[in-house]
Short mmCIF file of C-alpha atoms and ligand atoms in Angstrom, two decimals:
data_model
loop_
_atom_site.label_atom_id
_atom_site.label_comp_id
_atom_site.label_asym_id
_atom_site.label_seq_id
_atom_site.Cartn_x
_atom_site.Cartn_y
_atom_site.Cartn_z
CA MET A 1 4.85 -14.95 -22.54
CA SER A 2 3.49 -11.72 -23.98
CA PHE A 3 0.24 -9.91 -23.25
CA SER A 4 -1.13 -10.77 -26.68
CA GLU A 5 -0.72 -14.49 -25.92
CA LEU A 6 -3.12 -13.98 -23.03
CA GLY A 7 -5.82 -13.31 -25.59
CA LEU A 8 -6.52 -9.71 -24.64
CA ALA A 9 -8.38 -7.36 -26.97
CA PRO A 10 -6.35 -4.98 -29.21
CA GLU A 11 -7.68 -1.93 -27.30
CA LEU A 12 -6.28 -3.36 -24.08
CA LEU A 13 -2.99 -4.32 -25.70
CA ARG A 14 -2.62 -0.74 -26.93
CA ALA A 15 -3.23 0.64 -23.44
CA ILE A 16 -0.71 -1.81 -22.01
CA ALA A 17 1.85 -0.78 -24.61
CA ASP A 18 1.14 2.90 -23.81
CA GLU A 19 2.15 2.12 -20.21
CA GLY A 20 5.37 0.61 -21.44
CA TYR A 21 4.71 -2.86 -20.05
CA THR A 22 6.38 -5.50 -22.19
CA GLU A 23 5.65 -8.65 -20.24
CA PRO A 24 2.93 -9.74 -17.84
CA THR A 25 4.04 -10.14 -14.23
CA PRO A 26 3.71 -13.63 -12.67
CA ILE A 27 0.35 -12.86 -11.09
CA GLN A 28 -0.94 -11.47 -14.38
CA LYS A 29 0.19 -14.59 -16.25
CA GLN A 30 -1.60 -16.80 -13.78
CA ALA A 31 -4.71 -14.81 -12.99
CA ILE A 32 -5.73 -13.35 -16.36
CA PRO A 33 -6.59 -16.71 -18.06
CA LEU A 34 -8.45 -17.90 -14.94
CA VAL A 35 -10.56 -14.75 -14.72
CA LEU A 36 -11.29 -14.91 -18.45
CA GLU A 37 -12.47 -18.50 -17.98
CA GLY A 38 -14.92 -17.25 -15.38
CA ARG A 39 -13.31 -18.95 -12.38
CA ASP A 40 -13.51 -17.61 -8.85
CA LEU A 41 -10.06 -16.67 -7.63
CA LEU A 42 -8.23 -16.67 -4.33
CA ALA A 43 -5.02 -14.76 -4.90
CA ALA A 44 -2.16 -14.19 -2.48
CA ALA A 45 -0.49 -11.09 -3.78
CA GLN A 46 0.85 -7.89 -2.37
CA THR A 47 0.93 -4.40 -3.74
CA GLY A 48 3.76 -4.11 -6.23
CA THR A 49 3.12 -7.45 -7.91
CA GLY A 50 0.94 -5.97 -10.65
CA LYS A 51 -2.21 -7.36 -9.03
CA THR A 52 -4.44 -4.44 -10.06
CA ALA A 53 -3.87 -5.10 -13.75
CA ALA A 54 -4.21 -8.84 -13.04
CA PHE A 55 -7.88 -8.37 -12.26
CA THR A 56 -8.62 -5.18 -14.21
CA LEU A 57 -7.47 -6.37 -17.64
CA PRO A 58 -9.57 -9.57 -17.81
CA ILE A 59 -12.55 -7.77 -16.27
CA LEU A 60 -12.41 -5.08 -18.96
CA GLN A 61 -12.05 -7.76 -21.61
CA LYS A 62 -15.16 -9.52 -20.33
CA LEU A 63 -17.11 -6.28 -20.18
CA ILE A 64 -16.53 -5.63 -23.87
CA THR A 65 -16.93 -9.18 -25.12
CA VAL A 66 -19.80 -10.49 -23.00
CA THR A 67 -22.91 -8.39 -22.54
CA ASN A 68 -26.54 -9.08 -21.77
CA GLY A 69 -27.78 -5.53 -22.16
CA ALA A 70 -28.67 -5.15 -18.47
CA PRO A 71 -27.87 -1.78 -16.91
CA GLY A 72 -24.73 -1.50 -14.81
CA PRO A 73 -22.82 -1.53 -12.66
CA ARG A 74 -21.57 -4.91 -13.79
CA VAL A 75 -18.37 -4.92 -11.78
CA LEU A 76 -17.88 -4.01 -8.12
CA VAL A 77 -14.40 -3.62 -6.67
CA LEU A 78 -14.30 -3.22 -2.88
CA VAL A 79 -11.13 -1.77 -1.37
CA PRO A 80 -10.14 -0.73 2.18
CA THR A 81 -9.07 2.89 1.70
CA ARG A 82 -9.92 6.00 -0.25
CA GLU A 83 -6.44 6.19 -1.72
CA LEU A 84 -6.62 2.65 -2.99
CA ALA A 85 -10.09 3.30 -4.42
CA ALA A 86 -8.77 6.30 -6.33
CA GLN A 87 -5.79 4.35 -7.58
CA VAL A 88 -7.69 1.28 -8.68
CA ALA A 89 -10.15 3.54 -10.50
CA GLU A 90 -7.23 5.29 -12.17
CA SER A 91 -5.83 1.92 -13.28
CA VAL A 92 -9.24 0.99 -14.68
CA ARG A 93 -9.29 4.24 -16.64
CA THR A 94 -5.70 3.77 -17.80
CA TYR A 95 -6.18 0.23 -19.07
CA GLY A 96 -9.66 1.03 -20.39
CA LYS A 97 -8.77 4.29 -22.08
CA HIS A 98 -9.44 2.95 -25.60
CA LEU A 99 -12.80 1.53 -24.52
CA LYS A 100 -16.10 3.24 -23.86
CA LEU A 101 -16.61 2.17 -20.28
CA ARG A 102 -17.58 4.34 -17.33
CA THR A 103 -16.22 4.01 -13.81
CA ALA A 104 -17.46 5.50 -10.55
CA VAL A 105 -15.18 5.77 -7.57
CA ILE A 106 -17.11 5.86 -4.33
CA PHE A 107 -15.60 6.73 -0.97
CA GLY A 108 -16.41 8.77 2.10
CA GLY A 109 -14.92 12.06 3.22
CA VAL A 110 -16.09 13.86 0.08
CA GLY A 111 -19.54 15.06 -1.03
CA ILE A 112 -22.01 12.33 -1.90
CA ASN A 113 -23.97 14.29 -4.54
CA PRO A 114 -21.42 14.12 -7.38
CA GLN A 115 -21.27 10.37 -6.78
CA ILE A 116 -25.05 10.14 -6.97
CA ASP A 117 -25.06 12.07 -10.26
CA LEU A 118 -22.41 9.81 -11.69
CA LEU A 119 -24.23 6.64 -10.64
CA ARG A 120 -27.49 7.97 -12.04
CA ARG A 121 -25.92 8.58 -15.44
CA GLY A 122 -24.86 4.93 -15.49
CA VAL A 123 -21.51 3.19 -15.02
CA GLU A 124 -20.18 -0.27 -15.77
CA ILE A 125 -17.65 -0.35 -12.95
CA VAL A 126 -17.85 0.79 -9.34
CA VAL A 127 -14.74 0.97 -7.21
CA ALA A 128 -15.74 1.61 -3.61
CA THR A 129 -14.87 1.56 0.05
CA PRO A 130 -17.53 -0.42 1.96
CA GLY A 131 -18.86 2.34 4.25
CA ARG A 132 -19.83 4.87 1.60
CA LEU A 133 -21.16 2.15 -0.66
CA LEU A 134 -23.55 1.14 2.14
CA ASP A 135 -24.69 4.77 2.40
CA HIS A 136 -25.58 4.65 -1.29
CA LEU A 137 -27.36 1.35 -0.87
CA GLN A 138 -29.41 2.75 2.00
CA GLN A 139 -30.32 5.81 -0.03
CA ARG A 140 -31.03 3.57 -3.02
CA THR A 141 -28.69 5.62 -5.17
CA VAL A 142 -26.93 2.52 -6.40
CA ASN A 143 -28.40 -0.72 -7.64
CA LEU A 144 -26.09 -3.70 -7.43
CA SER A 145 -28.53 -6.31 -8.70
CA ASN A 146 -26.72 -6.70 -12.02
CA VAL A 147 -23.18 -7.11 -10.69
CA GLU A 148 -21.47 -9.96 -12.51
CA THR A 149 -18.04 -9.70 -10.93
CA LEU A 150 -17.05 -8.85 -7.37
CA VAL A 151 -13.44 -8.07 -6.47
CA LEU A 152 -12.25 -7.80 -2.87
CA ASP A 153 -8.89 -6.10 -3.07
CA GLU A 154 -6.56 -6.14 -0.05
CA ALA A 155 -9.13 -8.22 1.78
CA ASP A 156 -6.81 -8.65 4.78
CA ARG A 157 -6.70 -4.90 5.25
CA MET A 158 -10.46 -4.65 4.98
CA LEU A 159 -10.83 -7.18 7.77
CA ASP A 160 -8.12 -5.45 9.84
CA MET A 161 -10.07 -2.24 9.50
CA GLY A 162 -13.25 -3.87 10.74
CA PHE A 163 -15.15 -3.94 7.45
CA ILE A 164 -16.28 -7.55 7.63
CA ARG A 165 -19.90 -6.78 8.51
CA ASP A 166 -20.12 -4.05 5.88
CA ILE A 167 -18.72 -6.44 3.29
CA ARG A 168 -21.25 -9.10 4.18
CA ARG A 169 -24.09 -6.59 3.96
CA VAL A 170 -22.95 -5.54 0.49
CA ILE A 171 -22.63 -9.16 -0.62
CA GLN A 172 -26.21 -9.82 0.47
CA VAL A 173 -27.58 -7.48 -2.18
CA LEU A 174 -25.51 -8.92 -5.02
CA PRO A 175 -26.89 -11.56 -7.36
CA LYS A 176 -26.12 -15.09 -6.16
CA LYS A 177 -24.60 -16.03 -9.49
CA ARG A 178 -21.49 -14.00 -10.02
CA GLN A 179 -17.72 -14.28 -10.31
CA ASN A 180 -15.70 -13.52 -7.16
CA LEU A 181 -12.05 -12.53 -6.97
CA LEU A 182 -10.36 -12.17 -3.60
CA PHE A 183 -6.90 -10.64 -3.27
CA SER A 184 -5.05 -10.62 0.00
CA ALA A 185 -1.44 -10.19 1.06
CA THR A 186 -1.80 -12.44 4.07
CA PHE A 187 -4.02 -15.37 5.01
CA ASN A 188 -5.36 -15.92 8.50
CA PRO A 189 -8.40 -17.90 9.67
CA GLU A 190 -10.67 -14.89 9.23
CA ILE A 191 -9.69 -14.45 5.58
CA ARG A 192 -10.06 -18.17 4.98
CA GLY A 193 -13.53 -18.02 6.53
CA LEU A 194 -14.50 -15.17 4.25
CA ALA A 195 -13.04 -16.98 1.24
CA GLU A 196 -14.92 -20.16 2.07
CA SER A 197 -18.24 -18.41 2.38
CA LEU A 198 -17.69 -16.24 -0.69
CA LEU A 199 -15.81 -18.22 -3.31
CA HIS A 200 -17.13 -21.04 -5.37
CA ASN A 201 -14.53 -23.70 -6.22
CA PRO A 202 -11.81 -21.08 -6.46
CA ALA A 203 -8.57 -21.32 -8.38
CA THR A 204 -5.67 -20.27 -6.19
CA VAL A 205 -2.81 -18.08 -7.24
CA ASP A 206 0.13 -17.43 -4.98
CA VAL A 207 3.03 -15.31 -6.08
CA ALA A 208 6.03 -14.08 -4.20
CA PRO A 209 6.02 -10.31 -4.03
CA ARG A 210 8.06 -8.94 -6.92
CA ASN A 211 9.67 -6.40 -4.74
CA THR A 212 10.66 -8.81 -2.03
CA ALA A 213 12.56 -6.80 0.44
CA ALA A 214 15.67 -8.74 -0.47
CA GLU A 215 15.73 -8.03 -4.17
CA LEU A 216 14.88 -4.59 -5.41
CA VAL A 217 14.98 -2.47 -2.32
CA THR A 218 18.26 -1.62 -0.66
CA GLN A 219 17.58 -1.58 3.05
CA ARG A 220 19.58 0.02 5.79
CA VAL A 221 19.21 0.66 9.49
CA HIS A 222 20.73 3.75 11.08
CA PRO A 223 20.85 3.38 14.86
CA VAL A 224 20.22 6.79 16.40
CA ASP A 225 18.96 8.31 19.61
CA LYS A 226 15.23 8.93 19.54
CA SER A 227 15.69 12.64 20.21
CA ARG A 228 17.95 13.04 17.18
CA LYS A 229 15.90 11.24 14.55
CA THR A 230 14.50 14.38 13.00
CA GLY A 231 17.94 16.00 12.83
CA LEU A 232 19.32 12.88 11.18
CA LEU A 233 16.47 12.76 8.69
CA ALA A 234 16.99 16.40 7.75
CA HIS A 235 20.72 15.70 7.41
CA LEU A 236 20.11 12.70 5.11
CA VAL A 237 17.64 14.59 2.93
CA LYS A 238 19.99 17.55 2.54
CA GLU A 239 23.29 15.68 2.24
CA GLY A 240 21.87 13.14 -0.19
CA ASP A 241 20.00 15.86 -2.09
CA TRP A 242 16.93 13.65 -1.93
CA LYS A 243 14.12 15.04 -4.03
CA GLN A 244 11.29 12.66 -3.18
CA VAL A 245 11.09 10.87 0.16
CA LEU A 246 8.15 9.08 1.73
CA VAL A 247 8.54 9.03 5.52
CA PHE A 248 6.49 6.84 7.82
CA THR A 249 5.47 7.63 11.35
CA ARG A 250 3.30 5.55 13.64
CA THR A 251 0.81 8.22 14.62
CA LYS A 252 -1.11 11.06 13.00
CA HIS A 253 0.21 13.42 15.63
CA GLY A 254 3.76 12.26 14.97
CA ALA A 255 3.26 12.83 11.24
CA ASN A 256 2.11 16.42 11.80
CA ARG A 257 4.90 17.16 14.21
CA LEU A 258 7.58 15.76 11.96
CA ALA A 259 6.24 17.69 8.97
CA GLU A 260 6.43 20.92 10.98
CA GLN A 261 9.94 20.18 12.18
CA LEU A 262 11.23 19.37 8.71
CA ALA A 263 9.64 22.53 7.37
CA ARG A 264 11.69 24.43 9.95
CA HIS A 265 14.78 22.77 8.57
CA GLY A 266 13.83 24.39 5.25
CA ILE A 267 12.60 21.14 3.67
CA THR A 268 9.26 21.30 1.87
CA THR A 269 7.06 18.72 3.55
CA ALA A 270 3.43 17.60 3.63
CA ALA A 271 1.68 15.10 5.88
CA ILE A 272 -1.14 12.72 5.02
CA HIS A 273 -3.16 10.79 7.54
CA GLY A 274 -6.71 9.93 8.48
CA ASN A 275 -7.47 13.29 10.13
CA LYS A 276 -6.82 15.23 6.92
CA SER A 277 -9.70 15.82 4.56
CA GLN A 278 -9.72 13.83 1.37
CA ASN A 279 -9.08 16.96 -0.65
CA ALA A 280 -6.06 17.85 1.48
CA ARG A 281 -4.68 14.33 1.08
CA THR A 282 -5.20 14.33 -2.67
CA LYS A 283 -3.50 17.71 -2.95
CA SER A 284 -0.51 16.65 -0.82
CA LEU A 285 -0.07 13.53 -2.89
CA ALA A 286 -0.31 15.50 -6.14
CA ASP A 287 2.25 18.06 -4.90
CA PHE A 288 4.56 15.26 -3.87
CA LYS A 289 4.23 13.49 -7.20
CA ALA A 290 4.82 16.76 -9.04
CA GLY A 291 8.01 17.41 -7.04
CA LYS A 292 6.62 20.52 -5.32
CA VAL A 293 7.02 18.83 -1.94
CA ARG A 294 10.20 16.92 -1.16
CA VAL A 295 9.04 14.92 1.84
CA LEU A 296 5.66 13.29 2.34
CA VAL A 297 5.08 12.09 5.89
CA ALA A 298 2.43 9.41 6.18
CA THR A 299 0.90 6.94 8.58
CA ASP A 300 0.57 3.31 7.52
CA ILE A 301 -3.13 3.44 6.78
CA ALA A 302 -2.93 6.69 4.80
CA ALA A 303 -0.04 5.39 2.73
CA ARG A 304 -1.77 2.17 1.88
CA GLY A 305 -1.92 1.81 -1.85
CA ILE A 306 -0.02 4.99 -2.64
CA ASP A 307 1.30 4.30 -6.09
CA ILE A 308 4.19 6.47 -7.11
CA ASP A 309 6.34 5.18 -9.90
CA GLN A 310 10.03 5.12 -9.13
CA LEU A 311 9.81 6.51 -5.64
CA PRO A 312 13.50 6.49 -4.72
CA HIS A 313 13.49 6.79 -0.92
CA VAL A 314 11.37 5.46 1.90
CA VAL A 315 12.28 6.28 5.48
CA ASN A 316 10.89 4.65 8.60
CA HIS A 317 11.10 7.42 11.14
CA GLU A 318 9.67 4.87 13.52
CA LEU A 319 9.43 1.17 12.90
CA PRO A 320 5.90 -0.18 12.61
CA ASN A 321 4.45 -2.34 15.40
CA VAL A 322 3.38 -4.98 12.93
CA PRO A 323 6.31 -6.44 10.99
CA GLU A 324 4.21 -6.99 7.86
CA ASP A 325 3.69 -3.23 7.71
CA TYR A 326 7.44 -2.85 7.20
CA VAL A 327 7.14 -4.89 4.03
CA HIS A 328 4.17 -2.80 2.89
CA ARG A 329 6.09 0.38 3.61
CA ILE A 330 9.25 -0.52 1.76
CA GLY A 331 7.10 -1.83 -1.07
CA ARG A 332 6.45 1.84 -1.88
CA THR A 333 9.88 1.97 -3.43
CA GLY A 334 11.61 -0.33 -5.87
CA ARG A 335 8.38 -0.95 -7.74
CA ALA A 336 7.98 -2.33 -11.21
CA GLY A 337 11.62 -3.22 -11.48
CA THR A 338 13.21 0.04 -10.41
CA SER A 339 15.61 0.03 -7.51
CA GLY A 340 14.89 1.97 -4.36
CA GLU A 341 16.25 2.58 -0.93
CA ALA A 342 14.51 2.04 2.40
CA ILE A 343 16.12 3.50 5.49
CA SER A 344 15.01 2.89 9.05
CA LEU A 345 15.97 5.24 11.85
CA VAL A 346 16.02 2.91 14.82
CA SER A 347 16.32 3.96 18.44
CA SER A 348 17.24 1.57 21.23
CA ASP A 349 13.62 1.17 22.35
CA GLU A 350 12.78 -0.32 18.94
CA ARG A 351 15.04 -3.35 19.14
CA GLN A 352 12.16 -5.78 19.49
CA GLU A 353 10.38 -4.36 16.43
CA LEU A 354 13.60 -4.63 14.43
CA LYS A 355 14.07 -8.22 15.57
CA ASP A 356 10.54 -9.12 14.52
CA ILE A 357 11.03 -7.54 11.11
CA GLN A 358 14.31 -9.34 10.52
CA ARG A 359 12.70 -12.60 11.54
CA LEU A 360 9.91 -12.03 9.02
CA LEU A 361 12.41 -11.15 6.29
CA ARG A 362 14.68 -13.98 7.35
CA LYS A 363 17.66 -11.74 7.00
CA GLU A 364 19.57 -9.10 8.83
CA ILE A 365 19.18 -5.58 7.56
CA PRO A 366 22.62 -3.96 7.19
CA SER A 367 23.15 -1.40 9.89
CA SER A 368 25.49 1.58 9.91
CA MET A 369 25.99 4.66 12.03
CA VAL A 370 25.82 8.06 10.43
CA PRO A 371 28.88 10.06 11.58
CA GLY A 372 27.81 12.72 14.05
CA PHE A 373 24.56 10.89 14.82
CA GLU A 374 25.91 7.82 16.61
CA PRO A 375 23.75 6.81 19.58
CA GLY A 376 25.02 8.57 22.66
CA SER A 377 26.94 11.22 20.73
CA GLN A 378 26.31 14.87 21.40
CA PRO A 379 24.10 16.96 19.10
CA THR A 380 25.81 19.59 16.98
CA ALA A 381 25.71 23.19 18.10
CA GLU A 382 23.29 23.92 15.26
CA GLU A 383 20.90 21.20 16.39
CA THR A 384 21.03 22.35 19.97
CA ALA A 385 20.29 25.90 18.91
CA ARG A 386 17.46 24.74 16.67
CA HIS A 387 15.92 22.63 19.39
CA ALA A 388 16.16 25.46 21.85
CA ALA A 389 14.49 27.79 19.34
CA MET A 390 11.73 25.30 18.60
CA LYS A 391 11.07 24.33 22.21
CA LEU A 392 9.74 21.07 20.93
CA PRO A 393 9.57 17.78 22.82
CA ASP A 394 12.30 16.52 20.51
CA SER A 395 14.72 18.77 22.36
CA ALA A 396 14.66 16.53 25.42
CA PRO A 397 18.06 16.33 27.10
CA GLN A 398 20.43 13.69 25.80
CA ARG A 399 20.93 10.52 27.71
CA PRO A 400 24.39 10.15 29.20
CA GLN A 401 26.97 8.91 26.74
CA ARG A 402 27.24 5.14 26.63
CA PRO A 403 30.71 3.74 27.21
CA ASN A 404 30.58 1.42 24.19
CA PRO A 405 27.98 2.32 21.63
CA PRO A 406 27.09 -0.74 19.53
CA ARG A 407 29.00 -0.77 16.25
CA HIS A 408 26.69 -2.82 14.15
CA GLY A 409 23.21 -1.96 15.23
CA PHE A 410 21.06 -4.37 17.10
CA GLY A 411 22.11 -7.78 16.05
CA ARG A 412 20.44 -10.64 14.41
CA GLY A 413 16.75 -11.11 14.89
CA GLY A 414 15.20 -14.10 16.53
CA ASN A 415 16.18 -17.67 16.72
CA GLY A 416 12.74 -19.14 16.17
CA ARG A 417 11.43 -20.83 13.10
CA PRO A 418 10.51 -18.53 10.23
CA SER A 419 6.89 -17.52 10.20
CA ARG A 420 4.51 -18.53 7.44
CA ASP A 421 4.66 -15.03 6.09
CA ALA A 422 8.41 -15.20 6.00
CA GLU A 423 8.12 -18.36 3.98
CA ARG A 424 5.81 -16.66 1.55
CA LEU A 425 8.09 -13.65 1.32
CA ALA A 426 10.88 -16.00 0.50
CA GLY A 427 8.76 -17.28 -2.35
CA LYS A 428 7.93 -20.73 -0.99
CA SER A 429 4.70 -22.10 -2.27
CA ARG A 430 1.87 -22.41 0.15
CA LYS A 431 -1.62 -23.73 -0.03
CA VAL A 432 -4.29 -21.14 0.33
CA HIS A 433 -7.63 -22.86 0.67
P1 AMP B 1 0.11 -3.12 -8.23
O1 AMP B 1 0.68 -4.36 -7.63
O2 AMP B 1 -1.15 -3.35 -8.94
O3 AMP B 1 0.01 -2.01 -7.22
O4 AMP B 1 1.15 -2.60 -9.37
C1 AMP B 1 2.44 -2.17 -9.06
C2 AMP B 1 3.07 -1.34 -10.15
O5 AMP B 1 3.48 -2.17 -11.24
C3 AMP B 1 2.18 -0.26 -10.74
O6 AMP B 1 2.94 0.93 -10.77
C4 AMP B 1 1.89 -0.74 -12.15
O7 AMP B 1 1.76 0.37 -13.02
C5 AMP B 1 3.10 -1.58 -12.49
N1 AMP B 1 2.85 -2.70 -13.41
C6 AMP B 1 1.75 -3.49 -13.46
N2 AMP B 1 1.88 -4.45 -14.40
C7 AMP B 1 3.10 -4.28 -14.96
C8 AMP B 1 3.83 -4.97 -16.00
N3 AMP B 1 3.32 -6.03 -16.64
N4 AMP B 1 5.05 -4.51 -16.33
C9 AMP B 1 5.58 -3.45 -15.67
N5 AMP B 1 4.96 -2.75 -14.70
C10 AMP B 1 3.73 -3.16 -14.33
#
């Protein structure tokens, strides 16, 4: 099936061709006709499946073909994070570049006045995080009474981040008659509750993530002592001559510390997390995309929705607490059909996390030691000297050498039944009512 068979306008087809897309992804094939028909939609889809275009393309088509002359905004897209807001807005601009439509992207952490000016001049589409949108509603600088289509993107994340009340307050000011599209990577009772109260006779779309961990992303675990993770990372970046690496840490503090340590290894590094200003985050991301910075260290929330084409390497400096976050993280590489590599540096205290991840994936991640960095082995003279010079907590004394370091990592995860998420990851169909 081609994009033209989906009945999209020539301006949209040109923009799609400009992007080099030849064929719609499964979610696009399923969702675009349903949205064009005017159906409400409940879609199970993760980042990397092409979900943004799946809702953006039919929405743009409807904006240019159906109009009642009322002032905008006519479309409201709610997203959990600033980064995702910026990226969805960029997608809207990309796919709508041959159309005369105006988009406002609304999020906190930046000045409100430029947003007010933009809204006052008139826009058809608003892409917003809930908190700042509520500020505008309170100040009456946005009028949502003509919204025809509401999109909740990454609804599970919005609920995780505690936005449910904000979302409900926004929904209250929307017209009762409207089209609703809800996208979520996971479905729990809270999401189902939201869907039930929001959606009217929804069509359901459920696609396996395109970049299922198993297919496009080569995954590897390197067992290593906690105190030597940074040394190993620096070694991998240098030895592999990696030019663009996204590294995940669990905490903001950990992200800063790692960035500083890598910089001392002579590796250009930036960190993005919730304590950085929006401008700093945007700049770091731009530098990383432009190749000025080799390593970008990020926390899970900050990295949410980062869209970098052909990102070759993702490293888990620490495994996430929540196994689903592992899938989100490695989904940053191997996107849109390119292959990527995801490496996890796993210390012995992270065995449970690794087990949980492997259970979710329903497979064992291949594990190999990096020579010189085997758990229990001694740091090199250079590392010792560097640690001594840095006087950083990482330079904690080594644990005594183990008699028999494990040869193949931490073994197979779990013996329980696969979780529902694992079933979805494996592409099994599932009802999402
Ligand atoms: P998303 O799931 O919306 O975050 O999209 C993931 C990536 O896939 C983005 O980099 C898009 O530019 C890309 N993409 C979306 N649709 C297609 C398509 N039909 N063919 C190839 N790449 C696509």
